[in-house]
Amino acid sequence: PVRRPEARFPRILIVDDDSIALMVLQYYLAPYGRVETAMDGKEAAERFAATLASDAYDVVFLDLMMPRMDGHQALRAIRDA
């Protein structure tokens, strides 16, 4: 049989300040990609900017109400990166 090349495993970022929500989402999304987490918008924006040059995230799940930087501010920072 002909072997197809492996598809790139998507890189997923989950951003939420609720550790239980992070664990649940991580559990359900792990079969679909490489899952990483961030606890607030500031950390998410920093992680996203750091990955742009090499292996950027394919999907970001972003909570809106978080400390330090909320989801709306984080999304603006991610779009500006």
CSV table of N, CA, C and O in Angstrom, one decimal:
chain,number,residue,atom,x,y,z
A,1,PRO,N,0.8,-1.2,0.0
A,1,PRO,CA,0.0,0.0,0.0
A,1,PRO,C,0.9,1.3,0.0
A,1,PRO,O,2.0,1.3,0.5
A,2,VAL,N,0.3,2.3,-0.6
A,2,VAL,CA,1.0,3.6,-0.7
A,2,VAL,C,0.8,4.3,0.7
A,2,VAL,O,-0.3,4.4,1.2
A,3,ARG,N,1.9,4.8,1.2
A,3,ARG,CA,1.8,5.5,2.5
A,3,ARG,C,1.7,7.0,2.2
A,3,ARG,O,2.6,7.6,1.6
A,4,ARG,N,0.7,7.6,2.8
A,4,ARG,CA,0.6,9.1,2.6
A,4,ARG,C,1.5,9.8,3.7
A,4,ARG,O,1.6,9.3,4.8
A,5,PRO,N,2.0,10.9,3.3
A,5,PRO,CA,2.8,11.7,4.3
A,5,PRO,C,1.9,12.1,5.4
A,5,PRO,O,0.7,12.4,5.2
A,6,GLU,N,2.4,12.1,6.6
A,6,GLU,CA,1.7,12.6,7.8
A,6,GLU,C,1.3,14.0,7.7
A,6,GLU,O,2.1,14.9,7.3
A,7,ALA,N,0.1,14.3,8.0
A,7,ALA,CA,-0.4,15.7,8.1
A,7,ALA,C,0.3,16.4,9.3
A,7,ALA,O,0.5,15.8,10.3
A,8,ARG,N,0.5,17.7,9.2
A,8,ARG,CA,1.0,18.4,10.3
A,8,ARG,C,0.0,18.4,11.4
A,8,ARG,O,-1.2,18.7,11.2
A,9,PHE,N,0.4,18.1,12.6
A,9,PHE,CA,-0.4,18.1,13.8
A,9,PHE,C,-0.7,19.6,14.2
A,9,PHE,O,0.3,20.3,14.5
A,10,PRO,N,-1.9,20.0,14.2
A,10,PRO,CA,-2.2,21.4,14.6
A,10,PRO,C,-1.7,21.8,16.0
A,10,PRO,O,-1.7,21.0,16.9
A,11,ARG,N,-1.4,23.0,16.1
A,11,ARG,CA,-0.9,23.6,17.4
A,11,ARG,C,-2.1,24.4,18.0
A,11,ARG,O,-2.6,25.3,17.3
A,12,ILE,N,-2.5,24.1,19.2
A,12,ILE,CA,-3.7,24.7,19.8
A,12,ILE,C,-3.3,25.4,21.1
A,12,ILE,O,-2.6,24.8,21.9
A,13,LEU,N,-3.8,26.6,21.3
A,13,LEU,CA,-3.6,27.4,22.5
A,13,LEU,C,-5.0,27.6,23.2
A,13,LEU,O,-5.9,28.1,22.5
A,14,ILE,N,-5.1,27.2,24.4
A,14,ILE,CA,-6.3,27.4,25.2
A,14,ILE,C,-5.9,28.4,26.3
A,14,ILE,O,-5.0,28.3,27.0
A,15,VAL,N,-6.8,29.5,26.4
A,15,VAL,CA,-6.5,30.6,27.3
A,15,VAL,C,-7.7,30.7,28.2
A,15,VAL,O,-8.8,31.1,27.8
A,16,ASP,N,-7.5,30.5,29.5
A,16,ASP,CA,-8.6,30.6,30.5
A,16,ASP,C,-8.0,30.7,31.9
A,16,ASP,O,-7.0,30.0,32.1
A,17,ASP,N,-8.5,31.5,32.8
A,17,ASP,CA,-8.0,31.6,34.1
A,17,ASP,C,-8.7,30.5,35.0
A,17,ASP,O,-8.3,30.4,36.2
A,18,ASP,N,-9.6,29.7,34.5
A,18,ASP,CA,-10.2,28.6,35.3
A,18,ASP,C,-9.5,27.3,35.0
A,18,ASP,O,-9.5,26.8,33.9
A,19,SER,N,-8.8,26.8,36.0
A,19,SER,CA,-7.9,25.6,35.7
A,19,SER,C,-8.8,24.4,35.4
A,19,SER,O,-8.3,23.6,34.6
A,20,ILE,N,-10.0,24.3,35.9
A,20,ILE,CA,-10.8,23.2,35.5
A,20,ILE,C,-11.2,23.2,34.0
A,20,ILE,O,-11.2,22.2,33.3
A,21,ALA,N,-11.6,24.4,33.6
A,21,ALA,CA,-11.9,24.6,32.2
A,21,ALA,C,-10.7,24.3,31.3
A,21,ALA,O,-10.9,23.6,30.2
A,22,LEU,N,-9.6,24.7,31.7
A,22,LEU,CA,-8.3,24.3,30.9
A,22,LEU,C,-8.2,22.8,30.8
A,22,LEU,O,-7.9,22.3,29.7
A,23,MET,N,-8.3,22.1,32.0
A,23,MET,CA,-8.2,20.7,31.9
A,23,MET,C,-9.2,20.0,31.1
A,23,MET,O,-8.9,19.1,30.3
A,24,VAL,N,-10.4,20.4,31.1
A,24,VAL,CA,-11.5,19.8,30.3
A,24,VAL,C,-11.2,20.0,28.8
A,24,VAL,O,-11.3,19.1,28.0
A,25,LEU,N,-11.0,21.3,28.5
A,25,LEU,CA,-10.7,21.6,27.1
A,25,LEU,C,-9.4,20.8,26.6
A,25,LEU,O,-9.4,20.3,25.5
A,26,GLN,N,-8.4,20.8,27.4
A,26,GLN,CA,-7.2,20.1,27.0
A,26,GLN,C,-7.5,18.6,26.8
A,26,GLN,O,-7.0,18.0,25.8
A,27,TYR,N,-8.3,18.0,27.6
A,27,TYR,CA,-8.6,16.6,27.5
A,27,TYR,C,-9.3,16.3,26.2
A,27,TYR,O,-9.0,15.4,25.5
A,28,TYR,N,-10.3,17.2,25.8
A,28,TYR,CA,-11.1,16.9,24.6
A,28,TYR,C,-10.4,17.3,23.3
A,28,TYR,O,-10.6,16.8,22.3
A,29,LEU,N,-9.4,18.3,23.4
A,29,LEU,CA,-8.7,18.7,22.2
A,29,LEU,C,-7.4,18.0,22.0
A,29,LEU,O,-6.9,18.0,20.8
A,30,ALA,N,-6.9,17.3,22.9
A,30,ALA,CA,-5.6,16.6,22.8
A,30,ALA,C,-5.5,15.7,21.6
A,30,ALA,O,-4.5,15.6,20.9
A,31,PRO,N,-6.6,14.9,21.3
A,31,PRO,CA,-6.5,14.0,20.1
A,31,PRO,C,-6.4,14.8,18.8
A,31,PRO,O,-6.0,14.2,17.8
A,32,TYR,N,-6.7,16.1,18.8
A,32,TYR,CA,-6.7,16.8,17.5
A,32,TYR,C,-5.5,17.7,17.3
A,32,TYR,O,-5.4,18.3,16.2
A,33,GLY,N,-4.6,17.8,18.2
A,33,GLY,CA,-3.4,18.7,18.1
A,33,GLY,C,-2.5,18.8,19.3
A,33,GLY,O,-2.8,18.1,20.3
A,34,ARG,N,-1.5,19.5,19.2
A,34,ARG,CA,-0.6,19.8,20.3
A,34,ARG,C,-1.2,20.9,21.1
A,34,ARG,O,-1.2,22.1,20.7
A,35,VAL,N,-1.7,20.6,22.3
A,35,VAL,CA,-2.4,21.6,23.1
A,35,VAL,C,-1.4,22.3,24.1
A,35,VAL,O,-0.7,21.6,24.8
A,36,GLU,N,-1.5,23.6,24.2
A,36,GLU,CA,-0.8,24.4,25.2
A,36,GLU,C,-1.8,25.3,25.9
A,36,GLU,O,-2.8,25.5,25.3
A,37,THR,N,-1.4,25.7,27.1
A,37,THR,CA,-2.4,26.5,27.8
A,37,THR,C,-1.7,27.8,28.3
A,37,THR,O,-0.5,27.9,28.5
A,38,ALA,N,-2.6,28.8,28.6
A,38,ALA,CA,-2.1,30.1,29.2
A,38,ALA,C,-3.2,30.5,30.2
A,38,ALA,O,-4.4,30.2,29.9
A,39,MET,N,-2.8,31.1,31.3
A,39,MET,CA,-3.8,31.4,32.3
A,39,MET,C,-4.4,32.8,32.2
A,39,MET,O,-5.3,33.1,33.0
A,40,ASP,N,-3.9,33.7,31.3
A,40,ASP,CA,-4.5,35.0,31.1
A,40,ASP,C,-4.1,35.5,29.8
A,40,ASP,O,-3.3,34.9,29.0
A,41,GLY,N,-4.7,36.6,29.4
A,41,GLY,CA,-4.6,37.2,28.1
A,41,GLY,C,-3.1,37.7,27.8
A,41,GLY,O,-2.6,37.6,26.7
A,42,LYS,N,-2.5,38.2,28.8
A,42,LYS,CA,-1.1,38.7,28.7
A,42,LYS,C,-0.2,37.6,28.3
A,42,LYS,O,0.6,37.7,27.4
A,43,GLU,N,-0.3,36.5,29.0
A,43,GLU,CA,0.5,35.3,28.7
A,43,GLU,C,0.2,34.8,27.3
A,43,GLU,O,1.1,34.4,26.6
A,44,ALA,N,-1.0,34.8,26.9
A,44,ALA,CA,-1.4,34.3,25.6
A,44,ALA,C,-0.8,35.2,24.5
A,44,ALA,O,-0.3,34.6,23.5
A,45,ALA,N,-0.9,36.5,24.6
A,45,ALA,CA,-0.4,37.4,23.6
A,45,ALA,C,1.1,37.2,23.5
A,45,ALA,O,1.7,37.2,22.4
A,46,GLU,N,1.8,37.0,24.6
A,46,GLU,CA,3.2,36.8,24.6
A,46,GLU,C,3.6,35.5,23.9
A,46,GLU,O,4.5,35.5,23.1
A,47,ARG,N,2.9,34.5,24.3
A,47,ARG,CA,3.2,33.2,23.6
A,47,ARG,C,2.9,33.2,22.1
A,47,ARG,O,3.7,32.7,21.3
A,48,PHE,N,1.8,33.8,21.7
A,48,PHE,CA,1.4,33.9,20.3
A,48,PHE,C,2.5,34.7,19.6
A,48,PHE,O,3.0,34.2,18.5
A,49,ALA,N,2.9,35.8,20.1
A,49,ALA,CA,4.0,36.6,19.4
A,49,ALA,C,5.3,35.9,19.3
A,49,ALA,O,6.0,35.9,18.3
A,50,ALA,N,5.6,35.1,20.3
A,50,ALA,CA,6.9,34.3,20.3
A,50,ALA,C,6.9,33.2,19.3
A,50,ALA,O,7.9,32.8,18.8
A,51,THR,N,5.7,32.7,18.9
A,51,THR,CA,5.6,31.6,17.9
A,51,THR,C,5.5,32.0,16.5
A,51,THR,O,5.6,31.1,15.6
A,52,LEU,N,5.3,33.3,16.2
A,52,LEU,CA,5.0,33.7,14.8
A,52,LEU,C,6.1,33.4,13.9
A,52,LEU,O,5.9,33.0,12.7
A,53,ALA,N,7.3,33.5,14.3
A,53,ALA,CA,8.5,33.3,13.4
A,53,ALA,C,8.7,31.9,13.0
A,53,ALA,O,9.3,31.6,12.0
A,54,SER,N,8.3,30.9,13.9
A,54,SER,CA,8.6,29.5,13.6
A,54,SER,C,7.3,28.6,13.4
A,54,SER,O,7.1,28.2,12.3
A,55,ASP,N,6.6,28.4,14.5
A,55,ASP,CA,5.5,27.4,14.5
A,55,ASP,C,4.3,28.1,15.2
A,55,ASP,O,4.0,27.7,16.3
A,56,ALA,N,3.6,28.9,14.5
A,56,ALA,CA,2.5,29.7,15.1
A,56,ALA,C,1.3,28.7,15.4
A,56,ALA,O,1.2,27.7,14.8
A,57,TYR,N,0.5,29.2,16.3
A,57,TYR,CA,-0.7,28.4,16.7
A,57,TYR,C,-1.7,28.4,15.5
A,57,TYR,O,-1.8,29.4,14.8
A,58,ASP,N,-2.3,27.3,15.3
A,58,ASP,CA,-3.4,27.2,14.3
A,58,ASP,C,-4.7,27.6,14.8
A,58,ASP,O,-5.6,28.1,14.1
A,59,VAL,N,-5.0,27.3,16.1
A,59,VAL,CA,-6.2,27.7,16.8
A,59,VAL,C,-6.0,28.2,18.1
A,59,VAL,O,-5.1,27.7,18.9
A,60,VAL,N,-6.7,29.3,18.5
A,60,VAL,CA,-6.7,29.8,19.9
A,60,VAL,C,-8.1,29.9,20.4
A,60,VAL,O,-9.0,30.5,19.8
A,61,PHE,N,-8.3,29.2,21.6
A,61,PHE,CA,-9.5,29.3,22.3
A,61,PHE,C,-9.3,30.3,23.4
A,61,PHE,O,-8.5,30.1,24.3
A,62,LEU,N,-10.1,31.3,23.4
A,62,LEU,CA,-9.8,32.5,24.3
A,62,LEU,C,-11.0,32.9,25.1
A,62,LEU,O,-12.1,33.2,24.6
A,63,ASP,N,-10.8,32.8,26.5
A,63,ASP,CA,-11.8,33.2,27.4
A,63,ASP,C,-11.9,34.8,27.3
A,63,ASP,O,-10.8,35.4,27.1
A,64,LEU,N,-13.0,35.4,27.6
A,64,LEU,CA,-13.1,36.8,27.5
A,64,LEU,C,-12.8,37.5,28.8
A,64,LEU,O,-12.2,38.6,28.9
A,65,MET,N,-13.2,36.9,30.0
A,65,MET,CA,-13.1,37.5,31.3
A,65,MET,C,-11.9,36.9,32.0
A,65,MET,O,-12.0,35.8,32.6
A,66,MET,N,-10.8,37.6,32.0
A,66,MET,CA,-9.6,37.1,32.7
A,66,MET,C,-8.8,38.3,33.3
A,66,MET,O,-9.0,39.4,33.0
A,67,PRO,N,-8.0,37.9,34.3
A,67,PRO,CA,-7.2,39.0,35.0
A,67,PRO,C,-6.0,39.5,34.1
A,67,PRO,O,-5.7,38.9,33.1
A,68,ARG,N,-5.4,40.6,34.5
A,68,ARG,CA,-4.3,41.2,33.8
A,68,ARG,C,-4.6,41.7,32.4
A,68,ARG,O,-4.4,42.9,32.1
A,69,MET,N,-5.1,40.9,31.5
A,69,MET,CA,-5.5,41.3,30.2
A,69,MET,C,-6.7,40.4,29.8
A,69,MET,O,-6.6,39.2,29.7
A,70,ASP,N,-7.9,41.1,29.5
A,70,ASP,CA,-9.0,40.3,29.2
A,70,ASP,C,-8.9,39.8,27.7
A,70,ASP,O,-8.0,40.1,27.0
A,71,GLY,N,-9.9,38.9,27.3
A,71,GLY,CA,-9.9,38.3,26.0
A,71,GLY,C,-9.9,39.3,24.9
A,71,GLY,O,-9.3,39.1,23.9
A,72,HIS,N,-10.7,40.4,25.0
A,72,HIS,CA,-10.7,41.4,23.9
A,72,HIS,C,-9.4,42.0,23.7
A,72,HIS,O,-8.9,42.2,22.6
A,73,GLN,N,-8.7,42.4,24.8
A,73,GLN,CA,-7.4,43.0,24.7
A,73,GLN,C,-6.4,42.0,24.2
A,73,GLN,O,-5.5,42.4,23.4
A,74,ALA,N,-6.5,40.8,24.6
A,74,ALA,CA,-5.5,39.8,24.1
A,74,ALA,C,-5.7,39.6,22.6
A,74,ALA,O,-4.7,39.4,21.9
A,75,LEU,N,-7.0,39.5,22.2
A,75,LEU,CA,-7.2,39.4,20.7
A,75,LEU,C,-6.7,40.5,19.9
A,75,LEU,O,-6.1,40.3,18.9
A,76,ARG,N,-6.8,41.7,20.4
A,76,ARG,CA,-6.2,42.9,19.7
A,76,ARG,C,-4.7,42.7,19.6
A,76,ARG,O,-4.1,43.0,18.6
A,77,ALA,N,-4.1,42.3,20.8
A,77,ALA,CA,-2.6,42.1,20.8
A,77,ALA,C,-2.2,41.0,19.8
A,77,ALA,O,-1.2,41.2,19.1
A,78,ILE,N,-3.0,40.0,19.7
A,78,ILE,CA,-2.6,38.9,18.8
A,78,ILE,C,-2.8,39.3,17.4
A,78,ILE,O,-1.9,39.0,16.5
A,79,ARG,N,-3.8,40.0,17.1
A,79,ARG,CA,-4.0,40.5,15.7
A,79,ARG,C,-2.9,41.5,15.3
A,79,ARG,O,-2.6,41.6,14.1
A,80,ASP,N,-2.4,42.3,16.2
A,80,ASP,CA,-1.4,43.3,16.0
A,80,ASP,C,0.0,42.7,15.8
A,80,ASP,O,0.9,43.3,15.3
A,81,ALA,N,0.1,41.4,16.3
A,81,ALA,CA,1.5,40.8,16.3
A,81,ALA,C,1.9,40.5,14.9
A,81,ALA,O,1.2,40.4,14.0
